[in-house]
Tab-separated table of C-alpha atoms in Angstrom:
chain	number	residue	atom	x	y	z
A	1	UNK	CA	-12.786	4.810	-22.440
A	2	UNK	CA	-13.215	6.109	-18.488
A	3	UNK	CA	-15.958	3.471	-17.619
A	4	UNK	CA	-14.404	0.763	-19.194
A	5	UNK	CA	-11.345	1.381	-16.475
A	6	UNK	CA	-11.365	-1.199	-13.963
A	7	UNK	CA	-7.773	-0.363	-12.116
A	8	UNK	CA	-4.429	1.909	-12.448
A	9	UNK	CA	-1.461	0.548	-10.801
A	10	UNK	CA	2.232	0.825	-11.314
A	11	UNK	CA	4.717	-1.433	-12.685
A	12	UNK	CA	7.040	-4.211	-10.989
A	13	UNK	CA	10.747	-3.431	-11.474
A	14	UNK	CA	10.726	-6.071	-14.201
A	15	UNK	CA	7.867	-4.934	-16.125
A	16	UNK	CA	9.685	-1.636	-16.164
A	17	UNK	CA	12.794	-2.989	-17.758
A	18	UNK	CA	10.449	-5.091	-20.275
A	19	UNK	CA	8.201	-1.813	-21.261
A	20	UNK	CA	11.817	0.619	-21.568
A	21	UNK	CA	13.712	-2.553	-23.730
A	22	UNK	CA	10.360	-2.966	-26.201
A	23	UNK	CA	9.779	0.723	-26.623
A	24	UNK	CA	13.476	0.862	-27.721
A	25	UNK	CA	13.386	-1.631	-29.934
A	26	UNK	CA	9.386	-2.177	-31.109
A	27	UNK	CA	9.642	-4.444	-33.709
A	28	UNK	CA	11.591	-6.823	-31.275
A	29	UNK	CA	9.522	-10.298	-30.140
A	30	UNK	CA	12.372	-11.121	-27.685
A	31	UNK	CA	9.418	-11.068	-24.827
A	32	UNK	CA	7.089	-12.925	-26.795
A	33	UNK	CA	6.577	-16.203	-25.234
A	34	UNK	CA	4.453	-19.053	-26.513
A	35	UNK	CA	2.232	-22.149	-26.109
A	36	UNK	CA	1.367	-24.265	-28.603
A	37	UNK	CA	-0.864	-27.579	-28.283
A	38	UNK	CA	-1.454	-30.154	-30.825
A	39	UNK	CA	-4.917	-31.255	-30.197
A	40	UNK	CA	-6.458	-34.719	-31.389
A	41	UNK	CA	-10.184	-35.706	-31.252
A	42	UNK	CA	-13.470	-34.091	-31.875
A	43	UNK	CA	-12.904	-30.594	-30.994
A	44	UNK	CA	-15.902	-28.295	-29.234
A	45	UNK	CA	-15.049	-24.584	-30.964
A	46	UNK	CA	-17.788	-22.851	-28.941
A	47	UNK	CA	-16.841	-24.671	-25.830
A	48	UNK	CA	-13.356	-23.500	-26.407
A	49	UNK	CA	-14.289	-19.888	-27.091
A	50	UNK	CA	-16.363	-20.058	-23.901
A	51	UNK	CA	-13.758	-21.300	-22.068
A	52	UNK	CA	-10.935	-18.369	-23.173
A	53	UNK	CA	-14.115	-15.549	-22.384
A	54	UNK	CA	-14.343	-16.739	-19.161
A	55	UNK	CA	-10.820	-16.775	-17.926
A	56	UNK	CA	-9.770	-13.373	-19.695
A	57	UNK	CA	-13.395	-12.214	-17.600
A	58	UNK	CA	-11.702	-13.419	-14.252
A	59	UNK	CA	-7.755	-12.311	-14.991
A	60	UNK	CA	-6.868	-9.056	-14.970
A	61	UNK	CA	-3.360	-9.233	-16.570
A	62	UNK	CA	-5.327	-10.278	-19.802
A	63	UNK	CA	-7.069	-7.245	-19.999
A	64	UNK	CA	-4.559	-4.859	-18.940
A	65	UNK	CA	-2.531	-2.157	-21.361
A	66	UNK	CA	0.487	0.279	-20.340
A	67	UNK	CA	0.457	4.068	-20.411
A	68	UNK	CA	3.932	5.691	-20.775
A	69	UNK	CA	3.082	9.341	-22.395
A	70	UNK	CA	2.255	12.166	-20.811
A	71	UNK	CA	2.465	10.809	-17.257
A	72	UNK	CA	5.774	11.204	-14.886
A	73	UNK	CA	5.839	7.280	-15.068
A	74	UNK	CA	4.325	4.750	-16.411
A	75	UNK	CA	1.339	3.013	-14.939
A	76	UNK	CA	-0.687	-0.563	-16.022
A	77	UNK	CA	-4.218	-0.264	-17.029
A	78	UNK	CA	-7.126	-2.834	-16.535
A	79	UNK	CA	-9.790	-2.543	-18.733
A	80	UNK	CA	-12.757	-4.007	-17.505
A	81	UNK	CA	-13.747	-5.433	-20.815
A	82	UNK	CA	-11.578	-6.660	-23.527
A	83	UNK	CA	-12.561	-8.508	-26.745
A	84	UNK	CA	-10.004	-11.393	-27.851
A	85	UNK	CA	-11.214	-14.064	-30.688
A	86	UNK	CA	-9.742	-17.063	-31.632
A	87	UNK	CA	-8.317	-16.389	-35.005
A	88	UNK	CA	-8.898	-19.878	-37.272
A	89	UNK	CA	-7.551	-21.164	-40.036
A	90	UNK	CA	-8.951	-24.330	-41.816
A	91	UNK	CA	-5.523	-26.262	-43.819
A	92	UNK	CA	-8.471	-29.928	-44.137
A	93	UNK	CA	-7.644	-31.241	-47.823
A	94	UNK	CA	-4.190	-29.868	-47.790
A	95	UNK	CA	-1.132	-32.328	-47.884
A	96	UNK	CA	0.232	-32.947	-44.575
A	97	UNK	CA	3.449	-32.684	-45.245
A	98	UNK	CA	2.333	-29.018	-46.827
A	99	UNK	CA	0.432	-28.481	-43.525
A	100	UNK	CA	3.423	-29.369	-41.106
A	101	UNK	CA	5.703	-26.761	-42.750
A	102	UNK	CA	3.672	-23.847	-42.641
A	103	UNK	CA	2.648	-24.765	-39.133
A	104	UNK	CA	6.313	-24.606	-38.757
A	105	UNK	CA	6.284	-21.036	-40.180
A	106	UNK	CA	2.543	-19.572	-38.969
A	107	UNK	CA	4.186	-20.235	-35.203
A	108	UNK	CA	7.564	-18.867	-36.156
A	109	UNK	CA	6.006	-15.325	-37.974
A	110	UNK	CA	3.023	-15.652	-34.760
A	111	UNK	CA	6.006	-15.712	-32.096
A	112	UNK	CA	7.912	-12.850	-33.985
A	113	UNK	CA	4.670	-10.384	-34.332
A	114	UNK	CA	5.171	-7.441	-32.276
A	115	UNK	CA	3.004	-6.306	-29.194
A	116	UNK	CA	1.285	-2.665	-29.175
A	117	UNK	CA	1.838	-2.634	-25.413
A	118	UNK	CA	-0.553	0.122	-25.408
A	119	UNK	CA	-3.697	-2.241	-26.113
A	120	UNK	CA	-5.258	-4.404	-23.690
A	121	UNK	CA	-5.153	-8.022	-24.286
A	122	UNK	CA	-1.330	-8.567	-25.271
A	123	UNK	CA	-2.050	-12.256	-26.345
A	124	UNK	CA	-3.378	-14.188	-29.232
A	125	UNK	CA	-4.934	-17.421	-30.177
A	126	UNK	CA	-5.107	-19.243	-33.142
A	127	UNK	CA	-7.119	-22.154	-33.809
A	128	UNK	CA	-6.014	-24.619	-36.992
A	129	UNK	CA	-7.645	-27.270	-38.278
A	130	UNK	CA	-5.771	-29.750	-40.099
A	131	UNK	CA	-8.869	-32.323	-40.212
A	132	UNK	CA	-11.985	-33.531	-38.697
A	133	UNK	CA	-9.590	-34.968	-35.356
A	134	UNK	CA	-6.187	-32.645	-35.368
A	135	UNK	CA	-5.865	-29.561	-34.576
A	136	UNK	CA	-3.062	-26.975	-33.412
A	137	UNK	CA	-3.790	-24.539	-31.316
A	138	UNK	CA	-1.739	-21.696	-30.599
A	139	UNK	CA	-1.381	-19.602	-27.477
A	140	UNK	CA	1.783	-16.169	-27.703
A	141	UNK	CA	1.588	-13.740	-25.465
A	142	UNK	CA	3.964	-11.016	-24.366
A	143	UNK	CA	6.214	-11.298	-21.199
A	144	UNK	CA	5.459	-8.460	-19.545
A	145	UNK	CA	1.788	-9.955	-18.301
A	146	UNK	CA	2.792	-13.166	-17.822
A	147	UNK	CA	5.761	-15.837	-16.908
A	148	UNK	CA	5.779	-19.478	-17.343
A	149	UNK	CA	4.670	-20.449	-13.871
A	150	UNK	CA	1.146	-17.880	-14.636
A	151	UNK	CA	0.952	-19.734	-18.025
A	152	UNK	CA	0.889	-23.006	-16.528
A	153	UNK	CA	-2.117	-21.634	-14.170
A	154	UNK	CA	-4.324	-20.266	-16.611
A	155	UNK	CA	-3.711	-23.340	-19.242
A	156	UNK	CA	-5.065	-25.766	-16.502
A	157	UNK	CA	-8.072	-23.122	-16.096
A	158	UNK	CA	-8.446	-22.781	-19.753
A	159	UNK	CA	-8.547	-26.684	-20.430
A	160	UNK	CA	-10.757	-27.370	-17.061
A	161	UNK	CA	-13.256	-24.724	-18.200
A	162	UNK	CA	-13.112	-26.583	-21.494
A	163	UNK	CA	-14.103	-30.201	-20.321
A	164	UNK	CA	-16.553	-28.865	-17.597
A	165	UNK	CA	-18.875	-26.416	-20.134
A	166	UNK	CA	-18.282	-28.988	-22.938
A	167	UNK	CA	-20.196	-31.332	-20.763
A	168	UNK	CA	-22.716	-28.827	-20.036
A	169	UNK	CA	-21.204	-28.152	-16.366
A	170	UNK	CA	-20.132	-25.461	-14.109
A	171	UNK	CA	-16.057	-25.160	-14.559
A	172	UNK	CA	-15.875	-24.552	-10.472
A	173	UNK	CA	-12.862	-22.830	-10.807
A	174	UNK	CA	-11.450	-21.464	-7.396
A	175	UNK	CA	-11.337	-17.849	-6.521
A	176	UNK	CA	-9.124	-15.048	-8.040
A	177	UNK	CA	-6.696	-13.313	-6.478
A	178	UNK	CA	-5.862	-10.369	-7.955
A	179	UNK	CA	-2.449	-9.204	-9.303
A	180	UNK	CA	-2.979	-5.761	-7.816
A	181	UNK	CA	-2.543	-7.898	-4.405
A	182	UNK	CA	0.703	-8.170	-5.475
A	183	UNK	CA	1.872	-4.644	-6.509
A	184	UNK	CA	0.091	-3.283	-2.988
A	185	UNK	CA	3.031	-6.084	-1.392
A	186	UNK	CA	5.869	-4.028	-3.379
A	187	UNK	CA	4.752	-0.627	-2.254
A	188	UNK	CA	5.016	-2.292	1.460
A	189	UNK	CA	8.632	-3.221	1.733
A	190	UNK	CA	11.540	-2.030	3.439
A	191	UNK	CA	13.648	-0.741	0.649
A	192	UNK	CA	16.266	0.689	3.141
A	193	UNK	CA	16.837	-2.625	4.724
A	194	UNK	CA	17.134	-3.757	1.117
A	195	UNK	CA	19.781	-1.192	0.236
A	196	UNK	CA	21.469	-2.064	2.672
A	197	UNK	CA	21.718	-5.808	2.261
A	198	UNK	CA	22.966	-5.614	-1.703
A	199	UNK	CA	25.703	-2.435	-0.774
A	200	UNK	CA	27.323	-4.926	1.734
A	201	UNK	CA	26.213	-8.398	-0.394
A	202	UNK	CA	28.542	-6.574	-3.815
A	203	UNK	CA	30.694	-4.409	-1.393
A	204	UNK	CA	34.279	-4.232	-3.556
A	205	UNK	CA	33.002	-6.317	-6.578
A	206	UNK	CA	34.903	-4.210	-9.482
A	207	UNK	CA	34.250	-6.011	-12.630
A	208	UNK	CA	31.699	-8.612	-13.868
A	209	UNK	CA	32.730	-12.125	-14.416
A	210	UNK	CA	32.939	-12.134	-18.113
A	211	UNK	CA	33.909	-14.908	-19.986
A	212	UNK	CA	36.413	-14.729	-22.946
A	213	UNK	CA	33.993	-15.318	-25.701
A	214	UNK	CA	32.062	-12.051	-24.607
A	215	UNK	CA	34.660	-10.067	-23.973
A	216	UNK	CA	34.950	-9.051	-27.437
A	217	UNK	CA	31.167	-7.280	-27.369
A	218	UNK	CA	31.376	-5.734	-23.979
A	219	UNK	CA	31.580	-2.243	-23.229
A	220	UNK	CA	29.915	0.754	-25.001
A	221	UNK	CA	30.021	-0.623	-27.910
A	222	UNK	CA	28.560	-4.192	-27.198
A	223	UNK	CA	25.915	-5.154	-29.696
A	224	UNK	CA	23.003	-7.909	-29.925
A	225	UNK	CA	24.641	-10.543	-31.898
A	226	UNK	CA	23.457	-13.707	-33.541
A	227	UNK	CA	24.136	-16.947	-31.269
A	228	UNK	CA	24.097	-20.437	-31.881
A	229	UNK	CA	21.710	-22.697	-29.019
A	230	UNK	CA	23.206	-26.051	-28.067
A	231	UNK	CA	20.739	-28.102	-25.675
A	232	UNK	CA	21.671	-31.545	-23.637
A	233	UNK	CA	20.539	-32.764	-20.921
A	234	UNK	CA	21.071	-35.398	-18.032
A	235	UNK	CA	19.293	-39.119	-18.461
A	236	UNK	CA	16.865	-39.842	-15.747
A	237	UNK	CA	19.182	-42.054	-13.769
A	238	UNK	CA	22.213	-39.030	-13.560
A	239	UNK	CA	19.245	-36.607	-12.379
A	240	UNK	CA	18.232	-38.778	-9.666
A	241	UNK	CA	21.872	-39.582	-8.486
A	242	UNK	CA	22.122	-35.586	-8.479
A	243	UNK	CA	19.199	-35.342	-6.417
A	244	UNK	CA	20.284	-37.759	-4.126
A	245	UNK	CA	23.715	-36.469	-3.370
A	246	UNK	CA	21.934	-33.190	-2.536
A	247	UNK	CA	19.558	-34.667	-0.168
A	248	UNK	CA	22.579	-36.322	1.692
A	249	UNK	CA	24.416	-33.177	1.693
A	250	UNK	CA	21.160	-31.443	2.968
A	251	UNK	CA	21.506	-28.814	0.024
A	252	UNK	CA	18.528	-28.548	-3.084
A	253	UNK	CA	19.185	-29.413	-6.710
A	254	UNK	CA	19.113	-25.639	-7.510
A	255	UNK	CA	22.200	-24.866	-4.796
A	256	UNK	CA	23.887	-27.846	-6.596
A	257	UNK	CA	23.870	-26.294	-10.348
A	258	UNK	CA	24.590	-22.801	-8.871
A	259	UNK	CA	27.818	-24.087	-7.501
A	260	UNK	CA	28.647	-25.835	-10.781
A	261	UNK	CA	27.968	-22.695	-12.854
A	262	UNK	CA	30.022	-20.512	-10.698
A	263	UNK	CA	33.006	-22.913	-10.517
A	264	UNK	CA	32.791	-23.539	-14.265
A	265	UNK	CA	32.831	-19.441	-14.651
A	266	UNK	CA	36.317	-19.778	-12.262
A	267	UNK	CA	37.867	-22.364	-14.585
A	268	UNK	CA	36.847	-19.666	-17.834
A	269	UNK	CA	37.790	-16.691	-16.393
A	270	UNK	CA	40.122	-17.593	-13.876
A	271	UNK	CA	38.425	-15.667	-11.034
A	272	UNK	CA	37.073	-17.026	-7.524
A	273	UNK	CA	35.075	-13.953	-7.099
A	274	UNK	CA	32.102	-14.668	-8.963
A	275	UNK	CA	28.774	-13.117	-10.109
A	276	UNK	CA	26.295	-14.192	-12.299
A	277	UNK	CA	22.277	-13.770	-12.573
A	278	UNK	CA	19.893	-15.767	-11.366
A	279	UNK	CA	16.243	-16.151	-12.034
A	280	UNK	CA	13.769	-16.268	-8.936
A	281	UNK	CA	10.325	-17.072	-8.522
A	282	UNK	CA	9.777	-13.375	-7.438
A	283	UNK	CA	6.482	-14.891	-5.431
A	284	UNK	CA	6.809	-14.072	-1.429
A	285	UNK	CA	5.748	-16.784	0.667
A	286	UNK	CA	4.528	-14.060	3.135
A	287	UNK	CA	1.972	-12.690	1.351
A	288	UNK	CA	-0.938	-15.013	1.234
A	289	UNK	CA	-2.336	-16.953	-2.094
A	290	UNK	CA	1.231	-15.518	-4.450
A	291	UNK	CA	1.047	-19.046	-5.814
A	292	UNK	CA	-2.153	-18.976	-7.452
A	293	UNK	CA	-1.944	-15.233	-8.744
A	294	UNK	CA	-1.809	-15.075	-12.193
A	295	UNK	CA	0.790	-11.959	-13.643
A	296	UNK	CA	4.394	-11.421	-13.627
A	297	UNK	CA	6.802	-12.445	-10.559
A	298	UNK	CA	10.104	-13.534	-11.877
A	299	UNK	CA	12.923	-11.581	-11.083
A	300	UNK	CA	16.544	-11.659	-11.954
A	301	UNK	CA	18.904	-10.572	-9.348
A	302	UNK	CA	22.766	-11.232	-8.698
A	303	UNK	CA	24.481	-14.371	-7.509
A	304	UNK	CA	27.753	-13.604	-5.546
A	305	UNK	CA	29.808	-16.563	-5.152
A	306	UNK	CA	33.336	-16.921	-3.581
A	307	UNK	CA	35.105	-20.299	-5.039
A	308	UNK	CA	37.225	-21.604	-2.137
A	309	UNK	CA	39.279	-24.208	-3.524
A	310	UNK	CA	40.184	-25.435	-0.318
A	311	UNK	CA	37.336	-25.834	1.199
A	312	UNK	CA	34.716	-29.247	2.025
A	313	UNK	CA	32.810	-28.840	-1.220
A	314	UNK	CA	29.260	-29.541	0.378
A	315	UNK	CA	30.315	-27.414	3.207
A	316	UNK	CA	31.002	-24.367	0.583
A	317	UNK	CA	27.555	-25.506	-0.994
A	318	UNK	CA	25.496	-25.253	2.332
A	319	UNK	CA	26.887	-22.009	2.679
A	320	UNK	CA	25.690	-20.687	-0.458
A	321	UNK	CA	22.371	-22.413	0.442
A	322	UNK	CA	21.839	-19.449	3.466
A	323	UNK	CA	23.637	-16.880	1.589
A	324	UNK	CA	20.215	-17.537	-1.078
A	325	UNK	CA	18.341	-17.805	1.949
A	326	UNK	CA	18.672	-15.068	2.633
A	327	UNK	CA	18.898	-12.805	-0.711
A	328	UNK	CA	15.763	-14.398	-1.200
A	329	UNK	CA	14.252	-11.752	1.527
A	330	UNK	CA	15.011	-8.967	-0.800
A	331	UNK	CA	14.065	-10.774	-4.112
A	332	UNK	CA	11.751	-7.819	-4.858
A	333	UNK	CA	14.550	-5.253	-5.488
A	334	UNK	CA	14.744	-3.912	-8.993
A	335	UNK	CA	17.894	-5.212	-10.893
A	336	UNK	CA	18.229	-1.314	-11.641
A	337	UNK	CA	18.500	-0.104	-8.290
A	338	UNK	CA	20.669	-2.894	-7.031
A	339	UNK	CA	23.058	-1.661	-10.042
A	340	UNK	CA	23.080	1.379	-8.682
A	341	UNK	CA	23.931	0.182	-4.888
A	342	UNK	CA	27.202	-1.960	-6.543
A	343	UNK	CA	30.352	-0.226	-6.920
A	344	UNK	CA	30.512	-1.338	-10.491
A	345	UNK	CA	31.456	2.025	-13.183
A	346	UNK	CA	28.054	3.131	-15.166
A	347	UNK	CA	27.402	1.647	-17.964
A	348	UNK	CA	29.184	-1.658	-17.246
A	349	UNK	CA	26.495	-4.356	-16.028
A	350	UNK	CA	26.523	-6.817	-12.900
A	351	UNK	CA	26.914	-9.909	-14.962
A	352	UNK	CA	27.390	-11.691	-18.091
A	353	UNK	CA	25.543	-14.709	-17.667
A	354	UNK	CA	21.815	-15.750	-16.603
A	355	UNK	CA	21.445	-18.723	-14.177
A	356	UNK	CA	17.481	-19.359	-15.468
């Protein structure tokens, strides 16, 4: 077990909160996240099996398990060698209206299949054929190795390795940089300075914004409840009339929906002393190559927003614009500790509501 050891590093703030909510609840898939690609044409299955060896070889977040017992805190793991197959399933000859639905329910029971966070490789990959040209391949994985913007990097690795070696070429892939880059960054910054910043950023914020629906499951006795999922979105033409009247105003799309979100919390709760979460990045432009390193960087952190009916609204909206600015300096502070810095009671949280 010793020489197949390849690092030991401790966890981001985040990953902490992900490893203390799954070992509370184990049978919970709320951080399972997952890809899943219907594929038409002939299909290379070695190629693709080479392809998925070769990244997990040069990632270390795919080979990487978490120790929590018997230690004073808990600590990542790479192993230096992890085995992963593609699990396949061949549906050819079966009715496609038969195959559709229990693809429906293979990535439904896949996504919902719990994690032992204590293994290396906390992903899987299925393979299924429907016929000699379509194929669905399936890619879950849990949260606390990975976010969306790391996904997208190693699926245009995976599928570059893929065409190169099925051709019988070199993939040329560019260097790795390493995650552990990243945790070294952490253990560098000032968290006095950042202390300092969120006491005065949530100085004499008393209560979170909640909004009348919730208020019924806040509190100590607040429970995970079943909730309904309405999507809509904006045609193409009001998105680029959005982004125009932001580029006029010299404020960013994002700036734009944050003021929207925290006046449409005023008009719910009737409050113009708002906070809400928000979810960052988490990658610091100061430490060289964060774009391309593949592990977990998002961060959720609070949003303090002061509606001032009175005032120009772009002006209000450029000054919320520095106010992120400059929280974004301190985007590495654990939601935990800047909790404890607020002058909220225990046991009541910052906010009600995620910004994603």
């Amino acid at each position: 077990m010793k020489n197949n050891v390849a690092d030991i590093y401790e966890l981001t703030p985040l990953q902490q909160g992900m490893l203390y909510h799954t070992l509370s609840t184990p049978q919970s898939a709320v951080y399972n996240m997952q890809m899943d690609y219907a594929l038409e044409g002939e299909l290379d299955v070695d190629a693709l099996e080479q392809s998925w060896k070769l990244i997990l070889d040069r990632h270390d977040v795919l080979r990487t398990a978490f120790v929590w017992a018997g230690v004073a805190k808990p600590y990542q793991v790479v192993h230096r060698s992890s085995q992963l197959n593609i699990a396949q399933y061949d549906w050819r000859g079966m009715p496609a209206s038969e195959q559709q639905q229990k693809i429906l329910s293979f990535v439904t029971e896949d996504r919902a299949r719990a994690f032992d966070l204590s293994k290396p490789g906390l992903i899987r990959l299925s393979l299924i054929t429907r016929d000699e040209t379509h194929y669905r391949f399936v890619w879950t994985f849990h949260h606390i190795i990975l976010e969306g913007w790391s996904a997208a990097i190693l699926a245009g690795e995976f599928w570059k390795a893929y065409h190169e070696l099925r051709s019988q070429r070199s993939p040329g892939l560019p260097p790795v940089r390493r995650y552990a880059e990243y945790i070294s960054w952490l253990k560098q910054q000032d968290q006095a300075k950042a202390e300092a910043y969120w006491r005065e950023k949530l100085k004499d914020f008393k209560a979170a914004s909640v909004l009348p629906i919730d208020k019924a499951t806040t509190g100590e006795e607040a429970q995970v409840v079943n909730v309904d999922v309405y999507r809509d979105e904006l045609t193409q033409e009001q998105t680029r009339a959005l982004r125009e009247l932001a580029r006029k105003n010299r404020v960013t799309l994002n700036t734009v929906v944050q003021g929207l979100w925290a006046v449409l919390l005023g008009r719910y709760t009737g409050e113009t002393d708002i906070l809400f979460g928000a979810a960052l990045s988490g990658r610091p432009p100061d430490l060289s190559g964060a774009e391309s390193i593949v592990g977990l960087f998002v961060n959720v952190l609070p949003v303090r927003v002061k509606i001032s009916p009175d005032e120009p609204v772009f002006s209000w909206l450029q000054q919320l614009q520095l106010d992120q600015a400059v929280m974004r300096q301190y985007e590495y502070s654990s939601l935990m500790q800047v909790k404890s810095w607020s002058e909220l009671p225990s046991g009541q949280p910052l906010f009600q509501t995620v910004l994603g």
